[in-house]
XYZ file of C-alpha atoms in Angstrom:
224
model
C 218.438 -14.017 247.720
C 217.226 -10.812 246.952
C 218.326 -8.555 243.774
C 221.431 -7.170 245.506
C 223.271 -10.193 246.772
C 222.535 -11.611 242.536
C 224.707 -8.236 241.324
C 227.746 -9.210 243.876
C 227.389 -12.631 243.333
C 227.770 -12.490 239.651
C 230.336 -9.520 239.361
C 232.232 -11.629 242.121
C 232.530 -14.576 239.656
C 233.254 -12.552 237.027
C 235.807 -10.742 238.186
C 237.523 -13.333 240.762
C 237.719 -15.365 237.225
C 239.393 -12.594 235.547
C 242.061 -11.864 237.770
C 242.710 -15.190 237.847
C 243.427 -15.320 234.092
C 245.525 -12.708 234.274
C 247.533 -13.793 236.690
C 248.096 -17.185 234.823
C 248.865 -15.069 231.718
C 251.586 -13.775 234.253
C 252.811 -17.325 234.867
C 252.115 -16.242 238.582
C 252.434 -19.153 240.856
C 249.040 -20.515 242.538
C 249.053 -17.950 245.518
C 249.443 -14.756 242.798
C 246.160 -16.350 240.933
C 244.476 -16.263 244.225
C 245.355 -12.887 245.290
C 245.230 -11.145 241.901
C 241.607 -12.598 241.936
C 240.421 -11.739 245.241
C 241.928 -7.695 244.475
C 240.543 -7.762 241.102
C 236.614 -8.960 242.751
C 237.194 -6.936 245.885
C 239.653 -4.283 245.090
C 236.424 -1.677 243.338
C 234.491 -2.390 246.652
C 237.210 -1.516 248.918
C 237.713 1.923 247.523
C 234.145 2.485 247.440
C 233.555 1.980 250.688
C 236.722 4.203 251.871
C 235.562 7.137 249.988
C 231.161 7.153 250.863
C 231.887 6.327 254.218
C 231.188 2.512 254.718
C 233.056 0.717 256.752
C 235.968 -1.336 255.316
C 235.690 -4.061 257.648
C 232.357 -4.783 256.420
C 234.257 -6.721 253.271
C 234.755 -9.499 256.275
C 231.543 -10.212 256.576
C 231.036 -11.406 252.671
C 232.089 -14.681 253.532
C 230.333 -16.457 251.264
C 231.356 -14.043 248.225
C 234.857 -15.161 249.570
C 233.761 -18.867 249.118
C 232.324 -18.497 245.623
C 235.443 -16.116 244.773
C 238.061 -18.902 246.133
C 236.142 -22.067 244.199
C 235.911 -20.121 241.202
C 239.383 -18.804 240.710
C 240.499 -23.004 241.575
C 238.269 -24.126 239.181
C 239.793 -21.622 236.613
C 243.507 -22.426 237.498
C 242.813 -26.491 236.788
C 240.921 -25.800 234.013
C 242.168 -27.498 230.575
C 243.827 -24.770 228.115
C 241.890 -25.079 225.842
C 238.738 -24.387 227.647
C 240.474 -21.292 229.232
C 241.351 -19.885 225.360
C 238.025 -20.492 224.965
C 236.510 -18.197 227.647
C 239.665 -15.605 226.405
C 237.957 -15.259 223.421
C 234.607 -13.960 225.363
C 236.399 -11.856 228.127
C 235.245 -9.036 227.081
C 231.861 -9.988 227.589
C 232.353 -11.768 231.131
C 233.825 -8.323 232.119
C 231.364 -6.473 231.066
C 228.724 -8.788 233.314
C 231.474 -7.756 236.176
C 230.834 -4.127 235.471
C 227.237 -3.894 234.867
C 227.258 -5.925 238.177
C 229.362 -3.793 240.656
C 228.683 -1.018 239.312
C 224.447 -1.032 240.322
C 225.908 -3.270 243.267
C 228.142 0.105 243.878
C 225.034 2.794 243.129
C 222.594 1.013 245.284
C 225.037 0.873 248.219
C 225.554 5.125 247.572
C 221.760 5.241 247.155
C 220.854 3.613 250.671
C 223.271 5.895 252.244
C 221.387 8.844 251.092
C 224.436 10.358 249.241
C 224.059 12.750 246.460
C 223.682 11.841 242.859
C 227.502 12.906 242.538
C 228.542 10.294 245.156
C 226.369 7.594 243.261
C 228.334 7.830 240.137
C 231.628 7.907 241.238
C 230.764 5.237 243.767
C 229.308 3.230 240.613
C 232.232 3.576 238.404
C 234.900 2.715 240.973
C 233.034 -0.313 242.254
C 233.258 -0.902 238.535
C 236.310 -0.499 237.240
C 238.501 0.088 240.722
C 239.058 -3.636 240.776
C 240.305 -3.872 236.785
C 242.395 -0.911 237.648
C 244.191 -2.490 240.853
C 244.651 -6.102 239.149
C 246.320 -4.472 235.607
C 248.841 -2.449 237.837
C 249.753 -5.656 240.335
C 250.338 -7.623 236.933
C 252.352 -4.327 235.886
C 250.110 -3.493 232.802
C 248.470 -0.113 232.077
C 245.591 -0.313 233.095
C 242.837 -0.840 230.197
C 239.890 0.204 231.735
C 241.484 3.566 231.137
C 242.624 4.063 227.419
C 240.507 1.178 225.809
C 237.419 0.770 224.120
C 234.591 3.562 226.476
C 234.586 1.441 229.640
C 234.164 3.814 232.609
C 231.252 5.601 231.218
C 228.744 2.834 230.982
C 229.279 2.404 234.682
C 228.501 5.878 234.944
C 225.462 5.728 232.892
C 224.173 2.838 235.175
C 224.791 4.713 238.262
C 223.166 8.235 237.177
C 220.042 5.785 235.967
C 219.816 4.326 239.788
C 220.588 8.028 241.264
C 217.805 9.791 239.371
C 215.363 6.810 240.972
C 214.970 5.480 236.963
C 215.510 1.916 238.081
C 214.263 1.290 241.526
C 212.400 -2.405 241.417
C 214.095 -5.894 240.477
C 212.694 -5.898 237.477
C 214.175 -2.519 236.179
C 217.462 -3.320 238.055
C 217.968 -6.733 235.632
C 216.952 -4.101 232.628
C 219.567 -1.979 233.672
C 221.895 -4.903 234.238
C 221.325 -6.148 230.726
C 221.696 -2.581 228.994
C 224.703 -1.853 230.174
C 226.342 -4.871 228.903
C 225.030 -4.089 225.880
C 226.551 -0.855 225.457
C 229.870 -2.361 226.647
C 229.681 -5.236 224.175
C 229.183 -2.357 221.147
C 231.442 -0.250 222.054
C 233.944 -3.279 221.829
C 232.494 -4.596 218.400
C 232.308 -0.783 217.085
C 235.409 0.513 219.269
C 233.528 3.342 220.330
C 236.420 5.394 222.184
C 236.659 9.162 224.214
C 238.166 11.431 222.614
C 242.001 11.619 222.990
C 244.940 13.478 222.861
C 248.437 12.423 222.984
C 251.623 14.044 223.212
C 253.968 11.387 222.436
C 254.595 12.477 219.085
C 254.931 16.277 219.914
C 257.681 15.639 222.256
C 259.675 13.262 220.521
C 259.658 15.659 217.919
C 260.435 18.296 220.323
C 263.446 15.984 221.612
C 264.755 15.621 218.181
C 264.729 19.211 217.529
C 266.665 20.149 220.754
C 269.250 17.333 219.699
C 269.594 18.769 216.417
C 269.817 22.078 217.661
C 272.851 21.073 219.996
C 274.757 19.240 217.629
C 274.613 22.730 215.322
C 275.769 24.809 218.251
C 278.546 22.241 218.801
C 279.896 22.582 214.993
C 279.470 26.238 215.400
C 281.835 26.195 218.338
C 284.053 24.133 216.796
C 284.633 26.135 213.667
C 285.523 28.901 216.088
């Protein structure tokens, strides 16, 4: 098994695994843990492929990533509570082993293509994160990968690294693998975030000051 069959097989756990948790969280039946897992570990590879120009129909022919997927989502939904809580409390790191995974898995598929560097990374970060994004909305969440602790970016970083030929052999590959779940792990103990900006506040303020000016003009008219 050579370097790029490890990368799927071990975001494929990851992932499959997570969904799966999810949906349980859900108090989805047995059939919602299977598909939220199988989106969540296939979802970021489908929308890769649509937008660098690999076929779709090439997902069939994973069937063993299928396999793994299926016994490891099963063995999640009969596991004991207790040893679920337990891998709760280190999600964040089993998602970030998804994400360093798929998203090299995702560069090195741009890479062999030939695409350009700009293709690499987006085809890195949605093989990272296009999964996560898919399984928060079917479990009607927002998705996190989005607003939470800097998520996106390390995919990013991973896929410019592979794009500018930095990490070509296995050897620098595993590196690469092992950085970037580094960087996610800090910026979830330091809560390292992008900049935001949110308008929440300005327009309920806004609403309250348009309701406020209405009930005025209504006094005014009634005192004439």
């Amino acid at each position: 098994m050579d370097i790029f069959n490890v990368f799927s097989l071990i975001g494929t756990i990851a992932f499959a695994v997570s969904g799966a948790v999810v949906a349980m969280e859900e108090e989805y039946d047995i059939l919602g843990v299977y598909v939220l897992g199988l989106v969540t570990a296939f979802g970021g590879g489908v929308i890769r492929n649509l937008l660098i120009g690999m076929p779709v129909t090439m997902l069939w022919s994973q069937g063993y990533l299928f396999k793994v997927a299926l016994i490891a989502m099963t063995i999640a939904f009969v596991l004991p509570v207790r040893w679920i809580l337990r891998w709760r409390r280190s999600e964040a790191f089993f998602d970030a082993i998804g994400l360093s995974a798929f998203a090299i898995q995702g560069a090195l598929y741009a890479t062999q293509m030939g695409h350009p560097i700009s293709a690499v990374l987006v085809a890195a970060m949605l093989t990272g994160i296009g999964g996560g994004i898919i399984r928060d909305v079917l479990a009607g969440r927002k998705p996190l990968v989005l607003k939470d602790e800097i998520y996106a970016v390390w995919a990013m970083l991973g896929g410019l690294c592979i794009g500018l030929g930095w990490a070509k052999t296995s050897i620098e590959l595993l590196v690469l693998f092992g950085i970037i779940i580094m960087f996610r792990m800090m910026s979830v103990y330091y809560k390292w975030r992008l900049p935001r900006r949110s308008l929440r506040g300005a327009f309920a303020a806004s609403a309250v000051a348009a309701e406020r000016n209405n009930k005025m003009k209504k006094k005014e008219l009634d005192k004439s």
